[in-house]
XYZ file of C-alpha atoms in Angstrom:
666
model
C 14.787 24.777 -14.304
C 17.121 22.968 -16.662
C 20.111 25.015 -17.783
C 19.383 25.633 -21.475
C 23.054 26.424 -22.080
C 24.070 22.865 -21.137
C 25.297 20.560 -23.872
C 22.733 18.177 -25.372
C 21.644 15.459 -22.948
C 22.675 12.763 -25.438
C 26.267 14.041 -25.390
C 26.348 14.129 -21.599
C 24.932 10.624 -21.301
C 27.397 9.273 -23.848
C 30.320 10.767 -21.931
C 29.102 9.349 -18.608
C 28.406 5.853 -19.950
C 31.814 5.745 -21.604
C 33.465 6.834 -18.335
C 31.963 3.930 -16.355
C 32.793 1.424 -19.092
C 29.161 0.782 -19.970
C 27.082 0.571 -23.110
C 24.374 3.041 -24.036
C 20.939 1.418 -24.051
C 17.639 2.713 -25.470
C 15.922 2.304 -22.101
C 18.559 4.368 -20.358
C 18.262 7.125 -22.959
C 14.460 7.164 -22.669
C 14.727 7.339 -18.902
C 17.233 10.200 -18.948
C 15.032 12.206 -21.318
C 11.931 11.622 -19.154
C 13.812 12.601 -15.978
C 15.085 15.804 -17.627
C 11.551 16.682 -18.753
C 10.064 16.048 -15.289
C 12.724 18.255 -13.659
C 12.137 20.965 -16.257
C 8.353 20.827 -15.717
C 8.673 20.532 -11.919
C 6.489 17.420 -12.152
C 6.770 13.887 -10.801
C 7.811 10.686 -12.557
C 7.625 6.966 -11.782
C 10.153 4.971 -13.839
C 10.412 1.209 -13.933
C 13.889 0.346 -15.182
C 14.778 -3.326 -15.331
C 18.096 -4.880 -14.368
C 20.855 -3.897 -16.773
C 19.246 -0.623 -17.857
C 21.856 1.521 -16.132
C 19.231 3.495 -14.239
C 21.751 5.205 -11.933
C 23.206 7.148 -14.876
C 19.684 7.461 -16.288
C 18.854 9.829 -13.434
C 22.285 11.167 -12.400
C 23.168 12.696 -15.777
C 19.994 14.793 -16.254
C 20.054 15.706 -12.546
C 23.654 16.974 -12.747
C 22.932 18.809 -15.992
C 20.178 20.982 -14.518
C 22.478 22.594 -11.955
C 20.213 22.605 -8.888
C 20.663 20.675 -5.660
C 19.558 17.050 -5.866
C 18.921 14.553 -3.080
C 19.194 10.878 -4.048
C 17.645 8.513 -1.491
C 18.262 4.762 -1.695
C 17.190 1.782 0.409
C 20.403 -0.226 0.509
C 23.949 0.454 1.590
C 25.212 -1.330 -1.540
C 23.622 1.224 -3.873
C 24.727 4.171 -1.727
C 28.299 2.935 -1.952
C 28.022 2.323 -5.694
C 26.797 5.871 -6.239
C 29.370 7.614 -4.051
C 32.392 5.432 -4.745
C 31.903 4.580 -8.417
C 29.087 6.207 -10.389
C 29.292 9.807 -9.142
C 33.102 10.230 -9.256
C 33.329 8.876 -12.782
C 30.264 10.759 -13.981
C 31.418 14.078 -12.514
C 34.859 13.653 -14.101
C 33.274 12.814 -17.462
C 30.818 15.724 -17.428
C 33.237 18.340 -16.111
C 34.643 19.363 -19.537
C 31.142 19.532 -21.032
C 29.390 21.317 -18.165
C 32.420 23.525 -17.403
C 31.834 22.960 -13.695
C 32.531 20.111 -11.290
C 29.461 19.274 -9.183
C 30.289 18.326 -5.589
C 28.606 15.313 -4.000
C 28.354 13.954 -0.466
C 26.746 11.157 1.532
C 24.567 11.906 4.554
C 23.140 9.405 7.029
C 21.406 9.480 10.395
C 23.473 10.593 13.380
C 23.731 7.117 14.900
C 25.699 5.953 11.843
C 28.646 8.152 12.868
C 31.142 7.640 15.668
C 30.448 10.013 18.591
C 33.714 11.294 20.062
C 31.966 12.369 23.260
C 30.653 8.842 23.819
C 34.009 7.365 22.902
C 36.045 9.476 25.328
C 33.580 10.254 28.115
C 31.722 6.931 28.189
C 28.089 5.839 28.155
C 25.497 6.548 30.861
C 26.295 4.466 33.933
C 23.278 2.171 33.630
C 24.246 1.242 30.051
C 27.820 0.613 31.081
C 26.688 -1.662 33.899
C 24.553 -3.701 31.509
C 27.175 -3.937 28.810
C 29.910 -5.151 31.142
C 32.519 -2.869 29.615
C 36.224 -2.746 30.305
C 37.583 -3.775 33.627
C 41.209 -2.663 34.196
C 42.583 -5.939 32.867
C 40.342 -6.055 29.834
C 41.321 -2.501 28.963
C 44.956 -3.555 28.785
C 44.427 -6.921 27.141
C 40.805 -7.347 26.068
C 39.602 -10.914 26.091
C 35.952 -10.507 25.108
C 34.672 -9.777 21.632
C 33.095 -6.570 22.958
C 36.348 -5.420 24.535
C 38.318 -6.077 21.366
C 35.750 -4.231 19.276
C 35.816 -1.198 21.559
C 39.604 -0.979 21.551
C 39.582 -1.271 17.753
C 36.993 1.516 17.546
C 39.204 3.725 19.721
C 42.172 3.121 17.415
C 39.999 3.665 14.332
C 38.784 7.016 15.668
C 42.316 8.394 15.209
C 42.498 7.202 11.597
C 39.048 7.712 10.083
C 38.153 10.869 8.193
C 34.411 10.197 8.157
C 33.575 8.310 11.373
C 31.011 6.466 9.234
C 30.337 2.976 10.586
C 30.208 1.564 7.079
C 33.812 2.646 6.462
C 35.029 0.367 9.273
C 36.282 -2.959 7.883
C 35.736 -5.483 9.267
C 32.687 -4.217 11.101
C 31.773 -4.486 14.772
C 28.682 -5.781 16.549
C 25.609 -3.608 17.101
C 26.312 -3.879 20.826
C 29.803 -2.439 20.449
C 28.685 0.319 18.090
C 25.925 1.404 20.494
C 28.631 2.251 23.040
C 30.246 4.816 20.721
C 27.252 6.351 18.942
C 24.218 8.457 19.856
C 20.806 9.122 18.382
C 19.668 12.619 17.495
C 17.683 12.703 20.764
C 20.817 11.921 22.782
C 23.187 14.303 21.004
C 24.289 17.316 23.053
C 24.533 19.508 19.996
C 27.716 20.951 18.527
C 27.555 24.152 20.574
C 27.385 22.323 23.934
C 29.643 19.373 23.187
C 33.348 19.532 24.022
C 33.993 17.615 20.791
C 31.590 19.633 18.625
C 34.352 21.070 16.454
C 35.554 17.560 15.571
C 32.110 15.905 15.285
C 31.874 13.466 12.387
C 28.081 13.812 12.041
C 28.296 17.617 11.954
C 31.108 17.438 9.382
C 28.925 15.225 7.183
C 26.100 17.764 7.441
C 28.419 20.599 6.478
C 29.664 18.667 3.437
C 26.040 18.002 2.434
C 25.207 21.720 2.658
C 27.930 22.479 0.108
C 27.189 19.578 -2.240
C 25.097 19.700 -5.375
C 24.194 15.998 -5.019
C 23.443 14.510 -1.585
C 23.135 10.726 -1.345
C 21.105 9.540 1.636
C 18.793 6.712 2.693
C 15.029 6.291 2.788
C 14.908 6.455 6.584
C 16.623 9.854 6.764
C 14.393 11.105 3.952
C 11.358 10.008 5.986
C 12.635 11.714 9.135
C 13.267 14.902 7.163
C 9.789 14.793 5.641
C 7.594 13.838 8.596
C 9.258 14.976 11.820
C 9.262 18.699 11.099
C 12.972 19.167 11.849
C 14.902 19.387 8.549
C 17.971 17.166 8.450
C 18.571 17.351 4.701
C 19.676 20.544 2.968
C 17.020 22.321 0.917
C 16.788 20.880 -2.589
C 14.846 21.286 -5.815
C 14.963 17.676 -7.046
C 14.411 14.438 -5.120
C 15.290 11.086 -6.675
C 14.100 7.971 -4.840
C 15.877 4.854 -6.062
C 14.718 1.390 -4.970
C 11.383 3.170 -4.581
C 9.458 -0.083 -4.039
C 10.946 -0.014 -0.497
C 9.921 3.548 0.372
C 6.512 2.873 1.953
C 7.986 0.213 4.217
C 10.839 2.485 5.359
C 8.524 5.434 5.981
C 6.176 3.195 7.956
C 9.115 2.127 10.102
C 10.088 5.712 10.865
C 6.474 6.642 11.644
C 6.052 3.710 14.074
C 6.560 3.628 17.836
C 7.328 0.955 20.409
C 7.264 0.539 24.192
C 8.936 -2.331 26.037
C 9.457 -2.896 29.771
C 13.236 -2.948 29.259
C 13.190 0.356 27.404
C 11.031 1.979 30.102
C 13.233 0.616 32.897
C 16.365 2.042 31.280
C 14.707 5.449 31.025
C 13.708 5.250 34.701
C 17.269 4.431 35.782
C 18.660 7.339 33.762
C 16.118 9.890 34.952
C 15.688 9.103 38.645
C 19.246 10.223 39.440
C 18.499 13.693 38.106
C 15.024 14.633 39.384
C 13.291 15.036 42.739
C 12.108 11.998 44.659
C 8.403 12.568 43.979
C 8.837 12.687 40.193
C 11.191 9.693 40.270
C 8.793 7.598 42.381
C 5.859 8.342 40.070
C 7.821 7.207 37.011
C 9.089 4.118 38.837
C 5.555 3.133 39.921
C 4.149 3.661 36.418
C 6.989 1.582 34.972
C 6.279 -1.315 37.343
C 2.564 -1.253 36.514
C 3.308 -1.273 32.788
C 5.734 -4.179 33.232
C 3.122 -6.294 35.086
C 0.606 -5.786 32.284
C 3.157 -6.634 29.597
C 3.988 -9.928 31.339
C 0.461 -11.115 30.477
C 0.321 -9.602 26.969
C -0.731 -11.947 24.176
C 0.378 -11.244 20.581
C -2.184 -9.583 18.352
C -3.925 -6.373 17.402
C -5.668 -4.208 19.997
C -8.709 -2.768 18.216
C -9.641 -1.134 21.513
C -7.203 -0.426 24.341
C -7.957 -2.575 27.436
C -8.853 -0.490 30.462
C -5.910 -1.646 32.582
C -3.441 -0.897 29.767
C -5.037 2.487 29.175
C -4.637 3.458 32.847
C -1.037 2.212 32.859
C -0.174 4.213 29.743
C -1.823 7.370 31.081
C 0.173 7.010 34.304
C 3.345 6.467 32.270
C 2.576 9.472 30.058
C 1.829 11.773 33.001
C 4.861 10.640 35.006
C 7.093 11.062 31.953
C 5.753 14.586 31.414
C 6.558 15.484 35.036
C 10.084 14.093 34.717
C 10.644 16.008 31.469
C 9.678 19.237 33.241
C 11.913 18.388 36.197
C 14.874 17.591 33.955
C 14.578 21.022 32.415
C 14.346 22.795 35.768
C 17.116 21.228 37.844
C 20.872 20.904 37.681
C 23.163 18.909 39.976
C 26.788 20.017 39.946
C 27.801 16.738 41.610
C 26.817 14.722 38.531
C 29.891 14.352 36.380
C 29.370 15.533 32.818
C 25.755 16.229 33.666
C 24.779 17.749 30.310
C 25.427 14.465 28.524
C 23.719 12.353 31.203
C 20.744 14.722 31.266
C 20.416 14.708 27.479
C 20.455 10.896 27.420
C 17.769 10.739 30.100
C 15.641 13.427 28.488
C 15.713 11.679 25.102
C 14.687 8.347 26.629
C 11.818 9.810 28.668
C 10.574 12.006 25.807
C 10.288 8.947 23.591
C 8.226 7.122 26.246
C 5.957 10.149 26.676
C 5.468 10.505 22.926
C 4.582 6.848 22.271
C 2.390 6.475 25.381
C 0.445 9.617 24.491
C -0.022 8.480 20.894
C -1.400 5.099 21.955
C -3.696 6.609 24.590
C -5.127 9.019 22.018
C -6.065 5.992 19.892
C -6.215 7.612 16.457
C -8.352 5.777 13.902
C -5.387 6.124 11.569
C -3.102 4.061 13.822
C -2.795 0.316 14.355
C -1.825 -0.870 17.851
C -0.701 -4.352 18.756
C 1.256 -6.580 21.112
C 4.266 -8.561 19.928
C 6.113 -11.225 21.879
C 9.695 -12.277 21.205
C 11.231 -15.429 22.683
C 14.321 -13.551 23.765
C 13.190 -9.971 24.401
C 9.705 -10.543 25.757
C 6.616 -8.472 24.973
C 6.428 -5.101 23.264
C 3.596 -2.685 22.544
C 3.722 -1.246 19.050
C 1.913 1.445 17.076
C 2.155 2.176 13.345
C 0.182 4.214 10.816
C -2.577 2.364 8.997
C -1.362 4.071 5.819
C 1.420 6.505 4.967
C -0.078 7.538 1.617
C -1.602 10.770 2.961
C 1.617 11.606 4.760
C 3.654 11.065 1.611
C 1.224 13.007 -0.579
C 1.448 15.984 1.792
C 5.157 15.879 2.645
C 7.003 14.287 -0.262
C 5.647 15.923 -3.395
C 5.508 19.554 -2.324
C 7.783 22.233 -3.829
C 10.147 19.912 -5.678
C 10.258 17.491 -8.578
C 10.259 13.854 -7.397
C 11.585 10.979 -9.499
C 10.832 7.484 -8.179
C 12.533 4.534 -9.824
C 13.014 0.813 -9.316
C 13.141 -2.413 -11.276
C 9.743 -3.193 -9.724
C 7.071 -0.485 -9.774
C 4.440 -2.068 -12.031
C 2.460 -4.462 -9.869
C 0.050 -6.696 -11.753
C 0.763 -4.822 -14.972
C 0.371 -1.130 -14.042
C 1.751 1.600 -11.769
C -1.475 2.397 -9.939
C -0.910 0.111 -6.953
C 2.453 1.627 -6.104
C 1.196 5.129 -6.928
C -1.729 4.747 -4.502
C 0.621 3.649 -1.706
C 2.593 6.869 -2.297
C -0.501 9.068 -2.142
C -0.807 9.604 -5.894
C -4.130 9.430 -7.709
C -4.579 6.723 -10.385
C -3.122 7.385 -13.800
C -5.377 6.893 -16.816
C -5.083 7.425 -20.587
C -7.803 10.089 -20.417
C -6.117 11.885 -17.542
C -2.365 11.423 -17.798
C -1.765 14.039 -15.131
C -3.515 12.009 -12.434
C -7.024 12.114 -11.015
C -8.080 14.900 -8.687
C -6.907 18.446 -9.310
C -5.410 18.577 -5.808
C -3.364 15.426 -6.325
C 0.266 15.748 -7.375
C 0.777 15.621 -11.139
C 2.737 12.570 -12.250
C 3.525 10.370 -15.209
C 4.935 6.894 -15.539
C 7.399 5.173 -17.830
C 8.480 1.564 -18.183
C 11.784 1.478 -20.072
C 11.988 -2.311 -19.908
C 15.250 -4.192 -19.715
C 18.018 -4.822 -22.243
C 17.785 -8.528 -21.457
C 15.732 -10.890 -23.611
C 13.940 -12.584 -20.737
C 11.913 -14.925 -22.936
C 15.140 -16.396 -24.359
C 17.293 -16.164 -21.244
C 14.967 -17.637 -18.665
C 12.053 -19.944 -17.927
C 9.362 -19.411 -15.307
C 8.276 -22.837 -14.087
C 5.306 -23.336 -11.775
C 5.038 -26.809 -10.231
C 1.266 -27.112 -10.542
C 1.285 -30.833 -9.648
C 2.398 -30.193 -6.048
C 0.042 -30.041 -3.094
C -1.022 -26.575 -2.033
C 1.009 -25.300 0.915
C -0.827 -25.083 4.208
C -0.128 -23.156 7.362
C 1.298 -26.139 9.244
C 3.270 -29.274 8.479
C 6.058 -30.179 6.099
C 5.634 -30.476 2.341
C 7.302 -33.733 1.421
C 6.472 -33.477 -2.267
C 7.886 -29.922 -2.390
C 11.173 -31.100 -0.843
C 11.337 -33.978 -3.348
C 10.791 -31.546 -6.220
C 13.400 -29.154 -4.824
C 16.003 -31.921 -4.495
C 15.410 -33.099 -8.072
C 15.672 -29.570 -9.473
C 18.867 -28.777 -7.552
C 20.435 -32.057 -8.650
C 19.482 -31.438 -12.291
C 21.013 -27.953 -12.074
C 24.245 -29.289 -10.595
C 23.876 -26.941 -7.629
C 23.874 -23.291 -8.807
C 20.671 -22.675 -6.799
C 19.379 -19.692 -4.864
C 16.567 -20.905 -2.617
C 14.135 -18.173 -1.548
C 11.878 -19.262 1.299
C 8.873 -17.607 2.885
C 10.152 -18.275 6.423
C 13.422 -19.056 8.158
C 11.934 -22.297 9.469
C 11.206 -23.456 5.908
C 14.726 -22.523 4.758
C 16.287 -24.445 7.655
C 14.136 -27.527 7.009
C 15.018 -27.532 3.305
C 18.744 -27.089 3.989
C 18.739 -29.937 6.510
C 16.849 -32.237 4.139
C 19.013 -31.540 1.084
C 22.263 -31.772 3.006
C 21.271 -35.335 3.776
C 20.325 -36.125 0.179
C 22.791 -34.317 -2.065
C 26.552 -34.215 -2.264
C 26.945 -30.479 -2.740
C 27.439 -27.501 -0.402
C 24.189 -26.035 0.949
C 24.723 -22.623 2.560
C 22.081 -21.313 4.969
C 21.370 -17.710 5.877
C 22.312 -17.020 9.489
C 25.190 -19.481 9.615
C 27.590 -16.756 8.413
C 27.338 -13.060 7.544
C 25.284 -12.379 4.446
C 28.278 -10.925 2.585
C 30.371 -14.015 3.258
C 27.548 -16.334 2.186
C 27.058 -14.490 -1.109
C 30.806 -14.524 -1.819
C 30.971 -18.274 -1.155
C 27.898 -18.859 -3.310
C 29.380 -16.906 -6.210
C 32.783 -18.611 -5.935
C 31.643 -22.235 -6.392
C 28.998 -23.112 -9.022
C 28.121 -26.363 -7.202
C 27.026 -24.397 -4.140
C 23.439 -23.581 -3.161
C 22.332 -20.713 -0.919
C 19.054 -20.919 1.026
C 17.481 -18.112 3.021
C 14.612 -15.748 3.515
C 13.659 -12.091 3.114
C 17.013 -10.336 2.588
C 17.938 -12.837 -0.134
C 14.797 -12.062 -2.124
C 16.198 -8.587 -2.825
C 19.855 -8.526 -1.856
C 21.697 -10.986 -4.101
C 23.515 -9.912 -7.262
C 25.416 -12.921 -8.623
C 25.679 -12.901 -12.430
C 27.072 -15.889 -14.279
C 26.861 -19.669 -13.839
C 26.767 -19.697 -10.033
C 23.068 -18.755 -10.030
C 21.118 -20.571 -12.735
C 18.172 -21.813 -10.682
C 16.093 -19.572 -8.404
C 13.530 -21.472 -6.346
C 10.625 -19.999 -4.390
C 9.006 -22.449 -1.994
C 5.635 -20.671 -1.888
C 3.895 -17.387 -2.604
C 5.251 -15.009 0.080
C 1.970 -13.647 1.363
C 2.201 -11.730 4.649
C 1.406 -13.814 7.710
C -2.371 -13.923 8.339
C -1.711 -12.826 11.925
C 0.387 -9.795 10.928
C -1.552 -7.015 12.711
C -0.534 -4.138 10.447
C -1.062 -5.928 7.123
C -4.369 -7.398 8.344
C -5.572 -3.964 9.430
C -4.623 -2.457 6.078
C -6.439 -5.241 4.254
C -9.554 -4.724 6.379
C -9.479 -0.962 5.748
C -9.441 -1.496 1.977
C -12.394 -3.883 2.240
C -14.392 -1.450 4.389
C -13.803 1.197 1.710
C -15.292 -1.148 -0.903
C -12.052 -2.440 -2.397
C -10.451 -5.861 -2.641
C -8.283 -5.990 0.464
C -6.601 -9.249 -0.428
C -5.465 -8.031 -3.851
C -4.541 -4.522 -2.695
C -2.458 -5.658 0.282
C -1.595 -9.367 0.466
C -1.323 -10.120 -3.257
C 0.509 -6.850 -3.959
C 2.995 -7.572 -1.161
C 3.603 -11.068 -2.564
C 3.855 -9.868 -6.176
C 6.484 -7.293 -5.260
C 8.638 -9.860 -3.474
C 8.242 -12.442 -6.253
C 9.257 -9.886 -8.877
C 12.312 -8.971 -6.829
C 13.125 -12.645 -6.251
C 12.758 -13.562 -9.920
C 15.049 -10.646 -10.734
C 17.940 -12.483 -9.047
C 18.209 -14.880 -12.027
C 19.256 -12.731 -14.987
C 21.854 -10.152 -13.984
C 23.882 -10.031 -17.227
C 23.296 -10.512 -20.945
C 24.869 -13.986 -20.928
C 22.884 -15.370 -17.996
C 20.583 -18.357 -18.534
C 18.401 -20.171 -16.071
C 15.070 -21.047 -14.502
C 12.854 -19.528 -11.837
C 10.910 -22.363 -10.216
C 7.884 -21.575 -8.049
C 6.913 -24.634 -5.983
C 3.420 -23.365 -5.240
C 0.628 -24.503 -7.585
C -1.530 -21.487 -6.717
C 0.487 -19.364 -9.148
C -1.076 -21.481 -11.918
C -4.382 -22.522 -10.379
C -5.594 -19.543 -8.335
C -7.432 -16.580 -9.777
C -4.688 -14.218 -8.589
C -1.954 -16.307 -10.271
C -1.950 -14.236 -13.456
C -1.596 -11.053 -11.370
C 1.554 -12.481 -9.769
C 2.988 -13.657 -13.099
C 2.421 -10.270 -14.763
C 4.640 -8.608 -12.180
C 7.610 -10.913 -12.783
C 10.057 -10.635 -15.713
C 8.637 -11.881 -18.999
C 10.255 -15.324 -18.922
C 9.059 -18.193 -21.101
C 6.348 -19.853 -19.007
C 5.737 -23.563 -18.435
C 4.271 -26.060 -15.978
C 5.970 -29.042 -17.663
C 8.307 -30.582 -15.082
C 10.066 -32.820 -17.620
C 10.824 -29.909 -19.914
C 12.344 -28.023 -16.986
C 14.595 -30.930 -16.025
C 15.850 -31.226 -19.588
C 16.497 -27.480 -19.712
C 18.393 -27.542 -16.415
C 20.522 -30.446 -17.588
C 21.338 -28.576 -20.798
C 22.219 -25.378 -18.924
C 24.413 -27.339 -16.506
C 26.195 -29.114 -19.359
C 26.800 -25.827 -21.178
C 28.188 -24.214 -18.023
C 30.572 -27.120 -17.447
C 31.684 -27.010 -21.073
C 32.499 -23.309 -20.630
C 34.743 -24.169 -17.709
C 32.385 -23.160 -14.945
């Protein structure tokens, strides 16, 4: 319950906003009051808080005031860093004199995010080392490869770092290098058995989290804590989920499984050295059978498991179970550092057993499909058809949950997002939600301090041809080139596929005399810095740019979307979810495909106005947003820009914005 002896919330919020150099806004105040009330009532709250609201302080201040442990889960590293390095230190300092206590805070991530001293000093399992081509004696002394240099730098860094957190290493290292010095929770020996347990960075982070009043973590760790039955987060009374529009996707990822021939082969190599010949041969034979089947696998959903695959998976499951038993029953003193090797092998084989058994069982609540990658070959995947029941059961029990984002109202209300989280629809007659058994929740849209109708234009190019599944769109590229030229660069191009982004970049580089940056040609951070530094520059890319770019000012005055970002028609999981809605009597297209697209378009459009002085245009080069029946649904989800389909008006506006920016010295 909220500490009634605390100073008034308004005083606390004022102190915190002043400390971070911000300005108090009505939306932020309304949010803070609603969060405090939800915590006090032990109820749940969905808050849409637009860009510029200051939502971090809108939930941190009332959470700190109530004096109970709070977990804040975010989707992106950028927000985690902002909270731990900027918002929380300043807020705690500001509130200390008023609260007469100094709340401690800590960040906690999954184990594989921390340097493992055992891995660093004792090495990786032999089969991994063979594949990675690690140090030879010469490379150890004078590393010549990128991997060798990274590993030596990691060894030096291990003596300097206080956290062992990968994200504190600047510049970073490749995933390949990091995998040589980190372990998953399955692979970890445990502090009591590890020679380096007393110095373990991951264990130290857990201990700090146990003592902290505010624990900042990520959606994935929250999902693991909620659904895997092994608590990794300290007990807490309040859960705040920021960037909550990403939660369902992250939980789905954690609740999914995958089997690949390479993964199975690695597990076989690890395990066969440690078990009897009969158990090893059975696992080897099952692995070879599985690999032969996967060589012929064609991408797509498996509504029923083919007989040959079913037999192969049962053999793999049974052989894995035998090996797991054998690993627990035998020890070989001749194997150097056997505990670590055995733990690695056990983790790998347990994962194979778990996924194979799940697929063989064929739950009606799972979707199973083949994927094929040009580089990595075929994989067999399984994911939950829906995570709403899981979230309803695991997320909202015994604590107050606050979910917030700039994008929670899809098509004009909260019900779509609420349903995906396992919450019953909200209605004016029943503000506490539908069924009595459903978690009680309320919603609040605090808007944005920006005047979108005066700061931006939403332009839909209704004269263009409708995009098809194949072939180039010459008229779209012509329109794009004209818009970019009228804007004088300053363009963030958001494309529905990497192929489309590459084609547009190649075409415009040949037409226009201005820098066109393309995602993938440099790290994302470097691309965004270069884009922000030169107003004439354009940045083109796909999914991560739709949500990950924060460039206020004149460098981003035109945001272009090439088409409505519907999920691919052949996406097995999205197609299955759409079909399930239709079989239940709903509109599968609107509930799944259109909602997915609306969420991305709202996030993409949000890249335009990041500060009160920003001006610009969001241009959607897909006429369906104007012509199709679902167009109004998509537009309702985006910021309330002034809307037009007049191409000449847009060109005049871009020219005026460009001229004003140049006159201001941009």
